[in-house]
XYZ file of C-alpha atoms in Angstrom:
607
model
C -2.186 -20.077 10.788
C -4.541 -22.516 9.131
C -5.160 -21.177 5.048
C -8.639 -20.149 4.365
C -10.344 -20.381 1.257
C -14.062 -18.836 0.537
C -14.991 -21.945 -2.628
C -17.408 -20.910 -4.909
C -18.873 -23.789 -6.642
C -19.914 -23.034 -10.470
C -20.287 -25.363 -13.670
C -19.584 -23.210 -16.625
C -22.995 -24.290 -19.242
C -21.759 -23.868 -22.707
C -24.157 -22.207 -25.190
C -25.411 -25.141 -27.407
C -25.649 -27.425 -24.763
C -23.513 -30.050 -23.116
C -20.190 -31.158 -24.621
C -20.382 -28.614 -27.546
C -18.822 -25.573 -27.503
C -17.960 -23.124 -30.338
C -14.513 -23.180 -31.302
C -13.231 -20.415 -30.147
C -14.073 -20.850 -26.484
C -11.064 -22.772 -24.508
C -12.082 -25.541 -22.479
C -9.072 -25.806 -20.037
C -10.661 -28.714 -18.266
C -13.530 -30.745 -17.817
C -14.501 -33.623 -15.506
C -10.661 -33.718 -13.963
C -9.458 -33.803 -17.375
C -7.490 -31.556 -19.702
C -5.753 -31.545 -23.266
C -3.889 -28.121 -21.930
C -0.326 -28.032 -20.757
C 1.936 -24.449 -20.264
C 4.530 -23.783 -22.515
C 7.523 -21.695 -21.706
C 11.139 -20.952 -22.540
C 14.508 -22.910 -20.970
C 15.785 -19.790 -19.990
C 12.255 -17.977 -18.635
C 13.032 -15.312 -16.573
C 12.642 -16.746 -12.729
C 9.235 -14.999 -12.301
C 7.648 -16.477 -15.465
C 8.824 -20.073 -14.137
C 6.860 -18.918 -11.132
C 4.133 -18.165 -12.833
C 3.714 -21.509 -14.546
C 4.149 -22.659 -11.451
C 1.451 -20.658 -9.725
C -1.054 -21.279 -13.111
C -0.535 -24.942 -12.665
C -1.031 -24.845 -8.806
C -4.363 -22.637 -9.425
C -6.163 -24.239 -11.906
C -5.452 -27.593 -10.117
C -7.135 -26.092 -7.077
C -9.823 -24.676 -9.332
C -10.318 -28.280 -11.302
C -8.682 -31.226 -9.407
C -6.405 -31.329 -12.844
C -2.875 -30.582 -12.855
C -1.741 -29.628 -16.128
C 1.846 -30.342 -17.017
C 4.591 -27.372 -17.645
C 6.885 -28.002 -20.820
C 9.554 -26.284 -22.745
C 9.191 -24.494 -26.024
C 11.461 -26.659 -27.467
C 8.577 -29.583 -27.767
C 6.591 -29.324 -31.102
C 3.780 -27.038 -31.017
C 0.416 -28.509 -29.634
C -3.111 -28.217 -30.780
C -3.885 -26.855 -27.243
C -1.437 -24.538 -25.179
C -1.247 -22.263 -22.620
C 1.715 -20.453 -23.596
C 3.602 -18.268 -21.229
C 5.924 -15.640 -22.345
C 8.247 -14.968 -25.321
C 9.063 -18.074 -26.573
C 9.330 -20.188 -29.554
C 5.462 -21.466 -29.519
C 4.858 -18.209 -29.151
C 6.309 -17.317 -32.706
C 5.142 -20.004 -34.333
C 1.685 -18.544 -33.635
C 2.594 -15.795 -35.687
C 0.809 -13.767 -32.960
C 2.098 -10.058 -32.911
C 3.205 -8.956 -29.055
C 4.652 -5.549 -28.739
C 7.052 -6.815 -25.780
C 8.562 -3.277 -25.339
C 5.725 -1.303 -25.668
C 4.443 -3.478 -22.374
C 7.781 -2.575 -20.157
C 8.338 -4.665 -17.155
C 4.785 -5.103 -16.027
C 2.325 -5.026 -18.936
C 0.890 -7.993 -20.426
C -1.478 -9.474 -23.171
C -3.856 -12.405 -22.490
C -4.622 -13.749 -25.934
C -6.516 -16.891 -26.786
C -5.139 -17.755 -30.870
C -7.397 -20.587 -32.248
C -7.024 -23.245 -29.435
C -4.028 -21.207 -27.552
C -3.837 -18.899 -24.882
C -1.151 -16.628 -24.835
C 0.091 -14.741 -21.802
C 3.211 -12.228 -22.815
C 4.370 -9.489 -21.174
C 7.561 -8.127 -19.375
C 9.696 -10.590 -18.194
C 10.645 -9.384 -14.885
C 7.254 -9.194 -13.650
C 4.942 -8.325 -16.684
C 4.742 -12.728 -17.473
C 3.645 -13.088 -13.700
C 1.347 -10.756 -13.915
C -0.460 -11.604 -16.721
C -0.991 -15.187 -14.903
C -2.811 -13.579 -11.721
C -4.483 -11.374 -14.625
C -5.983 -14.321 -16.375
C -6.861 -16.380 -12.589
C -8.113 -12.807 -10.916
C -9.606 -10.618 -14.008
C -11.002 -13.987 -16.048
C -11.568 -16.950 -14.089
C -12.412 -15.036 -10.563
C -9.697 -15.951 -7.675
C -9.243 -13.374 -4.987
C -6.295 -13.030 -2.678
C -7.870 -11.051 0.283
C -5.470 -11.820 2.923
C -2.266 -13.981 2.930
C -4.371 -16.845 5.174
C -7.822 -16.119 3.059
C -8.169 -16.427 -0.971
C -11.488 -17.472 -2.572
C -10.646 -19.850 -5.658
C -13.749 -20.715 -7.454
C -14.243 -24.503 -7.992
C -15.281 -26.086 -11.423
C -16.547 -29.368 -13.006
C -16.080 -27.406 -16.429
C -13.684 -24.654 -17.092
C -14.382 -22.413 -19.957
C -12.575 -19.331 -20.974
C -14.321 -17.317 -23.001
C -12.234 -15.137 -26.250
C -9.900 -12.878 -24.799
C -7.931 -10.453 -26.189
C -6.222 -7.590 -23.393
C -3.571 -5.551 -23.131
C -2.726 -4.539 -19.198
C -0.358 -2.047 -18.346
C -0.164 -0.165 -14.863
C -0.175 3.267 -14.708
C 1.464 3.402 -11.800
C 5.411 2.527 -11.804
C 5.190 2.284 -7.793
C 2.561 0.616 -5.782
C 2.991 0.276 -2.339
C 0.311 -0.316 0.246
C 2.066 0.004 3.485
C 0.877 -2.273 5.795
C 2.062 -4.756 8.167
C -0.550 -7.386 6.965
C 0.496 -6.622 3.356
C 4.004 -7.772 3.317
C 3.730 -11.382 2.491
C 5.375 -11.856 -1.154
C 2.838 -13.992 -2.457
C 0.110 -11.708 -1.368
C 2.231 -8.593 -2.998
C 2.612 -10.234 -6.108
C -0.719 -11.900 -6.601
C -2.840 -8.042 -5.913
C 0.015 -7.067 -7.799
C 1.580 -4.699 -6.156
C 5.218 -4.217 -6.143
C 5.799 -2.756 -2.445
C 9.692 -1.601 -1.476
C 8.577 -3.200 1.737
C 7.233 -6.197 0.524
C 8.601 -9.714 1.435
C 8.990 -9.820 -2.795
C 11.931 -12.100 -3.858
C 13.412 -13.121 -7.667
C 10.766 -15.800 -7.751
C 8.017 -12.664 -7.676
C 10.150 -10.607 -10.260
C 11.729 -8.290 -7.301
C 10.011 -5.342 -6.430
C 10.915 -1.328 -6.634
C 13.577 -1.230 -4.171
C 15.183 1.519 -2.452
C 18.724 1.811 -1.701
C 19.838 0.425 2.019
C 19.471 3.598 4.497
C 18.142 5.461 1.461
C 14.118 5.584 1.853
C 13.662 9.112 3.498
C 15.022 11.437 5.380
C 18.512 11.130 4.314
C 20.320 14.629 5.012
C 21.740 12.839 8.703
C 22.740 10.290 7.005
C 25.060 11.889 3.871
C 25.971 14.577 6.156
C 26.011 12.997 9.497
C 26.150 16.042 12.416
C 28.627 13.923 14.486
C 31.256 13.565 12.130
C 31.016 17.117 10.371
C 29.473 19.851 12.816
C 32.797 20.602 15.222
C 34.997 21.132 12.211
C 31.812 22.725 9.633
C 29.307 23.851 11.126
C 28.676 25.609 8.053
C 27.436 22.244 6.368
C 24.191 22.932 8.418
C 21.268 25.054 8.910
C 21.262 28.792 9.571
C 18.461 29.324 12.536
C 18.056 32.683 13.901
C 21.670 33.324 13.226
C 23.023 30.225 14.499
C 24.742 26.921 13.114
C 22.699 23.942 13.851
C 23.995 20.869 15.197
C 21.764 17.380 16.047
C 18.744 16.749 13.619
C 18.368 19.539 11.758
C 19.067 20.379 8.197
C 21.940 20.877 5.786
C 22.544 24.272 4.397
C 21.814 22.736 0.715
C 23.424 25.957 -1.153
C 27.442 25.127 0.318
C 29.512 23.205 -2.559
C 30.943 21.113 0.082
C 27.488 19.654 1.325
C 26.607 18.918 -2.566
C 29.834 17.143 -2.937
C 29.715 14.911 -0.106
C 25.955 14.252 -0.788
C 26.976 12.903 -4.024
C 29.826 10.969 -3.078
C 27.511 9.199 -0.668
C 24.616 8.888 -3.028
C 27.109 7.761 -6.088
C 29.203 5.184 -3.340
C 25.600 3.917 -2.236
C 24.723 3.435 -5.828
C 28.109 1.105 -6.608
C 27.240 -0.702 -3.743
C 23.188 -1.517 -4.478
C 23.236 -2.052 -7.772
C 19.673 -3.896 -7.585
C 18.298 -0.544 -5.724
C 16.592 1.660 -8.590
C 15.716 4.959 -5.905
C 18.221 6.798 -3.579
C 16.324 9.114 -1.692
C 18.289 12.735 -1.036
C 15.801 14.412 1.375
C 15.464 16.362 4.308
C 15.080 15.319 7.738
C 11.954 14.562 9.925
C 11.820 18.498 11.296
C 11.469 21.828 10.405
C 14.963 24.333 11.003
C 15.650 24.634 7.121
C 18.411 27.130 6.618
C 17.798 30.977 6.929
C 21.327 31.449 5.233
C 21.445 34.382 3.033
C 21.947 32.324 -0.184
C 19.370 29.753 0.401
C 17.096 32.058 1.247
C 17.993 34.295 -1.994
C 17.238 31.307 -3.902
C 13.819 30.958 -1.320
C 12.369 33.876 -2.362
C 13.458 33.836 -5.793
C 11.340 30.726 -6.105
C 8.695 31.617 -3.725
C 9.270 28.141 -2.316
C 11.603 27.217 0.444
C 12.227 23.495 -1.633
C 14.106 26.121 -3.943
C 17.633 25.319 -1.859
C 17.192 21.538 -1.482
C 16.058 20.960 -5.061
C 19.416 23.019 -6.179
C 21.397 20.312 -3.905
C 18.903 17.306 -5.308
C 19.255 18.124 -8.787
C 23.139 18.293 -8.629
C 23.667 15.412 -7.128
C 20.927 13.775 -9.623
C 23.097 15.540 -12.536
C 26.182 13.451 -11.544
C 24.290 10.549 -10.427
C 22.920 10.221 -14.241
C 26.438 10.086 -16.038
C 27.329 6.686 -14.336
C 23.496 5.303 -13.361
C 21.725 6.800 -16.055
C 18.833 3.888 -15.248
C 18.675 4.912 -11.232
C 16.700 8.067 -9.765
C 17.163 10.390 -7.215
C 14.006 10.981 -4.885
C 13.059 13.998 -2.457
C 10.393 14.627 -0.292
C 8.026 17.529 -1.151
C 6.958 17.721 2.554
C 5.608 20.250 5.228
C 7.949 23.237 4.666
C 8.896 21.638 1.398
C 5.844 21.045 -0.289
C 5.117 23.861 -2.501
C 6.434 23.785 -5.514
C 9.028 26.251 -7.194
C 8.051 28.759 -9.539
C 10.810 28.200 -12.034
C 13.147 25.737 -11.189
C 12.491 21.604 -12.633
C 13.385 18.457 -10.846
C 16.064 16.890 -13.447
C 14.286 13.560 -15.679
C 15.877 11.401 -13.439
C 14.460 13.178 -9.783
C 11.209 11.783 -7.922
C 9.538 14.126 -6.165
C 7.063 12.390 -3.495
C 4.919 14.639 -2.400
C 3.111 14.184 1.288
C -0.125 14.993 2.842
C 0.508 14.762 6.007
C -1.382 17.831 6.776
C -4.470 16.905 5.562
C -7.998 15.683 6.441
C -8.606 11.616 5.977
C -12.137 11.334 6.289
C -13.168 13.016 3.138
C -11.886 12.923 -0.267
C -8.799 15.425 -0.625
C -10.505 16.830 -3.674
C -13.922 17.941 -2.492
C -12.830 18.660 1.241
C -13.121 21.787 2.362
C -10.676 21.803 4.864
C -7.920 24.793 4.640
C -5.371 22.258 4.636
C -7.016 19.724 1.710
C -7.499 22.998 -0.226
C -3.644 23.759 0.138
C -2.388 20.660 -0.604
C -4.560 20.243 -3.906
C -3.174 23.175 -5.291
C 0.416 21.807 -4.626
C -0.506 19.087 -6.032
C -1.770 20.588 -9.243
C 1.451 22.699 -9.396
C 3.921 19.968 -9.047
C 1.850 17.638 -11.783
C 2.429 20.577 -14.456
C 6.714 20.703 -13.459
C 7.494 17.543 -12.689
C 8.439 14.556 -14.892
C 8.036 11.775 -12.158
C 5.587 12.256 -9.512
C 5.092 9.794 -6.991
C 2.532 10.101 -3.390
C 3.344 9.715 -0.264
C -0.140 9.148 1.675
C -1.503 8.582 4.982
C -4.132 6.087 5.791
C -3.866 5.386 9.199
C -3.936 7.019 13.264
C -0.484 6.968 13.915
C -1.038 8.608 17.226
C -3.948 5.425 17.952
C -3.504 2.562 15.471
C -6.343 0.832 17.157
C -8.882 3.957 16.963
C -11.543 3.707 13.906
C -10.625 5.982 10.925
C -13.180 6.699 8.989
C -11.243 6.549 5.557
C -11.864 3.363 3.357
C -14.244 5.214 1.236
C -12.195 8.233 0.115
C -8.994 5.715 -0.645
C -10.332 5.352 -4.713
C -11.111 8.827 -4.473
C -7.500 9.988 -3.528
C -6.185 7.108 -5.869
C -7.991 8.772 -8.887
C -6.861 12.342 -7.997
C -3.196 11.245 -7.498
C -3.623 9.534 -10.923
C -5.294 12.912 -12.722
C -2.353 14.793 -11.276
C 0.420 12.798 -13.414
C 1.217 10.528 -10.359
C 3.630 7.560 -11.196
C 3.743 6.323 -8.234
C 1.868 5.954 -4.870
C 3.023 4.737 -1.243
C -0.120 4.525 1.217
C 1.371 4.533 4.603
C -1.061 2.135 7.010
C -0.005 0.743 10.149
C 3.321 -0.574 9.030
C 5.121 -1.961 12.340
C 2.380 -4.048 13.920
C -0.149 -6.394 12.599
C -3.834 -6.275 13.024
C -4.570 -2.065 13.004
C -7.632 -0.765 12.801
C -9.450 -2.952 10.190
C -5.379 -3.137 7.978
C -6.093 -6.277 6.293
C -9.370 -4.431 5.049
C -7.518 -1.353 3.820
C -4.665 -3.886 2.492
C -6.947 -5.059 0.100
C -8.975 -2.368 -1.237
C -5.618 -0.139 -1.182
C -3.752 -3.309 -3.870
C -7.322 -3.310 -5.491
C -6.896 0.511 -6.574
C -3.476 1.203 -7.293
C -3.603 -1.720 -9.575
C -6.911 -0.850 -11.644
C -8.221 2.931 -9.891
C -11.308 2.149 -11.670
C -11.890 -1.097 -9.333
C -15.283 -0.734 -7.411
C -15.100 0.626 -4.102
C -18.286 -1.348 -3.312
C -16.955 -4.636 -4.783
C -14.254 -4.507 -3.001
C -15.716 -4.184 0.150
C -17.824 -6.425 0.442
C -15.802 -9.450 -1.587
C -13.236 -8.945 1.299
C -15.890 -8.659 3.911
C -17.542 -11.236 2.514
C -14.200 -13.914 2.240
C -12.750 -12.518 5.760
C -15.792 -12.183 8.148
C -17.951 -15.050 6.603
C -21.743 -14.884 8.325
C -20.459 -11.262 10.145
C -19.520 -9.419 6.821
C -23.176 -7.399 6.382
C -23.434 -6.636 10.331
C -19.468 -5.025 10.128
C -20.465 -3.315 6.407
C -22.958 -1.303 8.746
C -20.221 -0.778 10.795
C -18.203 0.662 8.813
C -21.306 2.696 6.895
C -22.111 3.818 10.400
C -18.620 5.495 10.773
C -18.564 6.967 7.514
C -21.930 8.190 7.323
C -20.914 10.158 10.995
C -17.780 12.102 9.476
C -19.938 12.426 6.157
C -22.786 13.828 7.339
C -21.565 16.221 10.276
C -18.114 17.080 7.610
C -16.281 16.225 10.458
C -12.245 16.816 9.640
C -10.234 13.606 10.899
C -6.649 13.956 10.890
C -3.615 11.422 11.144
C -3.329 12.171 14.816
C -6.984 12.437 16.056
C -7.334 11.326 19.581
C -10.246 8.822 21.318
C -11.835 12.292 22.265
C -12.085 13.317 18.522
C -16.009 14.599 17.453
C -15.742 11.397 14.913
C -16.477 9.141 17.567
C -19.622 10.183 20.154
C -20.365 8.282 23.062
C -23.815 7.455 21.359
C -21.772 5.986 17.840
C -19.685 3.877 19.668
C -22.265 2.574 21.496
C -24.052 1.576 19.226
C -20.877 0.206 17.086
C -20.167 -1.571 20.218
C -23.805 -3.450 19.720
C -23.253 -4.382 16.267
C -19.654 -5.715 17.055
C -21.408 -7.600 19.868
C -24.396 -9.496 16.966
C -20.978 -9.763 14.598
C -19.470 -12.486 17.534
C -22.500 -13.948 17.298
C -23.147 -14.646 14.179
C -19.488 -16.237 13.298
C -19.709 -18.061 16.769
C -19.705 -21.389 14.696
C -16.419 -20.939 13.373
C -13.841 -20.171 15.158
C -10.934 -18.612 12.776
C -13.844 -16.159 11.706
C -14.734 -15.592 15.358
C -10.920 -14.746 16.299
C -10.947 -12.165 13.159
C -14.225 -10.373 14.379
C -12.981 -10.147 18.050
C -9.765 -8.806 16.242
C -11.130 -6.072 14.639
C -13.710 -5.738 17.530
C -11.020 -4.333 18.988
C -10.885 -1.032 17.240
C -13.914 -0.009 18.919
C -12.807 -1.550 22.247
C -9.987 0.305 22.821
C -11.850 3.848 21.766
C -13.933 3.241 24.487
C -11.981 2.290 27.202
C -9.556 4.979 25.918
C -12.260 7.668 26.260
C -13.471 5.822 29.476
C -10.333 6.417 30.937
C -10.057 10.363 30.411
C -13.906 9.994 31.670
C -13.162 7.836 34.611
C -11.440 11.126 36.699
C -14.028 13.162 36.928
C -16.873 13.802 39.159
C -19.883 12.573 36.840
C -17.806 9.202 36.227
C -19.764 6.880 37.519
C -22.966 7.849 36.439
C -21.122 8.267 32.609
C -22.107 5.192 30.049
C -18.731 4.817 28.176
C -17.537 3.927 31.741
C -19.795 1.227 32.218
C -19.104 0.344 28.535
C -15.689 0.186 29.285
C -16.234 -1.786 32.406
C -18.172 -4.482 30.818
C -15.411 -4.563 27.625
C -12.016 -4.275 29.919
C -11.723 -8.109 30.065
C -12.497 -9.303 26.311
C -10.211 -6.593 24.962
C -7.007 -6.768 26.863
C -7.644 -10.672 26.832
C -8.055 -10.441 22.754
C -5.085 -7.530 22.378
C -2.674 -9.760 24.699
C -3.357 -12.991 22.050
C -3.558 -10.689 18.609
C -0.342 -9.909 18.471
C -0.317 -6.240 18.245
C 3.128 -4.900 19.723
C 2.222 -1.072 19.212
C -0.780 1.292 19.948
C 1.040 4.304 18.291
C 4.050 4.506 15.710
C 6.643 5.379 18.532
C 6.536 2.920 21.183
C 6.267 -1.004 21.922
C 3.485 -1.967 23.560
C 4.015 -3.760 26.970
C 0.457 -5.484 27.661
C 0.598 -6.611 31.267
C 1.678 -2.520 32.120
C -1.009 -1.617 29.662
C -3.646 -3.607 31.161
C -2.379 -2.518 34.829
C -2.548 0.912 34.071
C -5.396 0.566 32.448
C -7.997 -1.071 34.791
C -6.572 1.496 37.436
C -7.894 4.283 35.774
C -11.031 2.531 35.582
C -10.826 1.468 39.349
C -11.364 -2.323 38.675
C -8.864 -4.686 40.417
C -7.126 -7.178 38.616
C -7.158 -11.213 39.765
């Protein structure tokens, strides 16, 4: 796909007047010229190479000037860009507190005529670049095929002097869309799922097999169950075999958990998390000493935080610099009353239970009120929080969710509540959900910087993405939002087409202003294929709902029908060339038996 850039055309005016500037302002070019050139170290860690090489790239796009990349073992210049810990860099005399910014803080500096960028050198260096081109000089990454890098006769930087650390060890927006490395690195996020490679400075990575729902795996049913069926669950006085759980109490099961977790460790030694949690279903074990240890804790994650923090106790003595992660989750979730995860245990907590289209905090759904108070009771026990969030329709990846305004909100409250880390599951095994590359964005934007502007963000990716349609899909999206606001209606991660979010009136007229957004990016036809693209969210909730509609007696006389009538033939003509391969998490989609099914249902015949 062709790259699109949005170029904004600006000619920085210095105060007293053309040509003269005061001295402490950097003038990094100016009429394709430029005294600048980046400085780094021989031995530069591979992501601060990148970054030169990425600065370089950027402000030649931004300038028509390529400046040239050097090694700290030329004399110092009278103007530098100087990248990372190197000998320039201490012959400023400049003091950088290169610990105190870990692996992903930074400083941007400008010293005299110099700008320094220092930070970590496995990703902190990198970052500081796409701080100074993003935070400073105004480039946007929106999408990996759309950027907007601002174009200049005359490049000024005004006096900077910033310190940027993230408060979040883990950010991962979980998206499909999102996995491109360059895209990761330049929102600067560092996604387990990301397409992130040395060049980018790696990313938090998970051990092979070891993400979630691990007990199958350490303690795998086939090979164990005949001989110890004792290694598993207790339900209603019986042994359970298949996918179930382990009974986490029996010394055998915490042995051979942490011989697999400590073998899987020797083998990954680039992973940093091994996850040692339960799997994807309820049947925890009723046995009497888990259940002792239960209601001793008032918490049935009593028994698999005993097997967690064992193996995490042995794990530490030969990986002291690895962690062991669980899953607070469904029957899981509430915290103990006395019992601590070890130092070196994640808990990621899930709300999977909860309402989407209002912020967790001021919901006041029974099951946002539940999980806030878990929430507030693991921040006070637990030394490493990290989120595990839901941002998507997993039952109906195409079907609108009203939910990009509460994603800040939830960001923030994570944040309050001592998270260090947050994963925002989206539609994660097919590109183009429901407006992803939209929730992409404003998800990086926020687990970077929580304070980012929801509004800003919005509409700069709007704005870049949708070109002449961005203000008619803002009301769009206001129009959905407003609905859910305004009638509190509770949206969950499995809502159907029939949910009270979306009335037959809403998506009509969503349907009218997808129809003016065609035609205003008619002229240009990459912009045109986005709209019809995410046109198709509303498409397929209304031949969805037609098609429940179409059976009964009223049909014909029903609008959505006759909606779905006049949409059948742009939609399945757009989904078969979009490249969508699911409409839910579980299944592939097949489009010709999709489309056949579907224009049954609505009794149209197919040529």
């Amino acid at each position: 796909m062709k790259r699109t850039q949005v170029v904004v055309v600006a000619a920085a005016v210095c105060l007293l007047g053309a040509g003269i500037c005061r001295a402490e302002e950097l003038v990094l070019a100016d009429q394709g010229q430029s005294a600048y050139r980046i400085v780094l170290a021989d031995d530069a860690s591979p992501s601060t190479r990148y970054g030169a090489e990425e600065l370089q790239r950027f402000l030649q796009e931004m300038t028509g000037v390529r400046l040239p990349i050097v090694s700290d073992r030329e004399p110092l210049g009278q103007r530098e860009i100087i990248l990372g810990e190197n000998a320039h860099l201490r012959s400023l005399g400049t003091q950088v507190d290169l610990k105190q910014l870990g692996h992903e803080g930074y400083v941007i500096r400008t010293v005299g005529q110099h700008l320094v960028i220092a930070g970590g050198a496995l990703r902190g260096n990198l970052y500081g670049v796409y701080g100074l081109l993003e935070d400073h000089l105004g480039c946007r990454w929106f999408a990996p095929d759309v950027s907007r890098i601002p174009q200049h006769r005359r490049l000024v930087l005004k006096p900077v002097n910033e310190k940027k650390i993230p408060v979040l060890e883990y950010r991962e927006p979980f998206t499909f869309d999102c996995f491109d490395g360059d895209w990761c690195a330049r929102n600067r996020v560092n996604s387990s799922s990301g397409r992130l490679e040395r060049r980018h400075g790696g990313k938090i990575m998970f051990g092979p097999g070891f993400f979630c729902h691990t007990f199958a795996t350490l303690v795998p049913p086939a090979k164990y169950f005949r001989d110890h069926p004792e290694y598993f669950s207790l339900v209603k006085g019986k042994r359970q075999d298949g996918y179930a759980q382990l009974c986490c109490t029996n010394e055998d099961v915490i042995r051979l958990c942490t011989d697999g977790i400590l073998k899987a460790m020797r083998a990954h030694p680039e992973a940093f998390v091994f996850s040692v949690s339960q799997n994807d279903t309820d049947k925890h074990c009723e046995c009497d000493k888990c259940q002792a240890l239960a209601r001793q804790e008032d918490s049935q994650m009593a028994p698999v935080l005993h097997l967690v923090n064992r193996v995490a106790e042995a794990a530490e003595k030969e990986f002291p610099d690895k962690a062991v992660e669980t899953l607070a989750y469904q029957w899981t979730r509430r915290p103990p009353k006395n019992m601590r995860p070890r130092p070196n245990v994640i808990i990621r907590l899930c709300s999977i239970e909860c309402c989407f289209s209002h912020p967790l905090a001021s919901c006041d759904s029974p099951a946002n009120r539940a999980f806030c108070r878990d929430l507030e009771g693991w921040a006070k026990v637990c030394n490493r929080l990290w989120i595990w969030d839901y941002v998507t329709d997993f039952s109906h990846y195409l079907l609108p969710f009203p939910n990009q305004r509460v994603r800040n909100d939830n960001i923030r409250l994570f944040i309050r509540h001592n998270a260090k880390g947050i994963f925002e599951q989206d539609t994660y095994n097919t590109p183009n959900g429901e407006l992803s590359a939209l929730g992409g964005y404003m998800t990086a934007k926020f687990l970077w910087n929580p304070d980012y502007d929801e509004d800003t963000a919005m509409n700069e990716f709007l704005e870049a993405y949708y070109g002449p349609a961005a203000r008619t899909i803002r009301r769009y999206i206001d129009l959905i939002h407003d609905h859910v606001e305004k009638k509190n209606i509770h949206v969950v991660i499995w809502a159907p087409p029939s949910s009270p979010h979306l009335t037959e009136e809403l998506l009509s007229q969503a349907d009218a202003l997808w129809e003016e957004a065609e035609k205003l990016a008619a002229e240009d036809p990459a912009v045109l294929r986005r709209v019809r693209i995410g046109r198709m969210s509303v498409d397929y909730a209304i031949v969805e709902r037609a098609r429940t509609a179409a059976g009964k007696r009223e049909a014909k006389a029903s609008p959505i029908v006759a909606m779905a009538v006049r949409r059948f033939k742009p939609y399945v003509d757009t989904l078969g060339s979009s490249g969508v391969t699911r409409l839910h998490e579980w299944s592939t989609l097949n489009v010709s038996d999709y489309r056949a099914k579907l224009a049954a249902a609505l009794g149209l015949e197919l040529r």
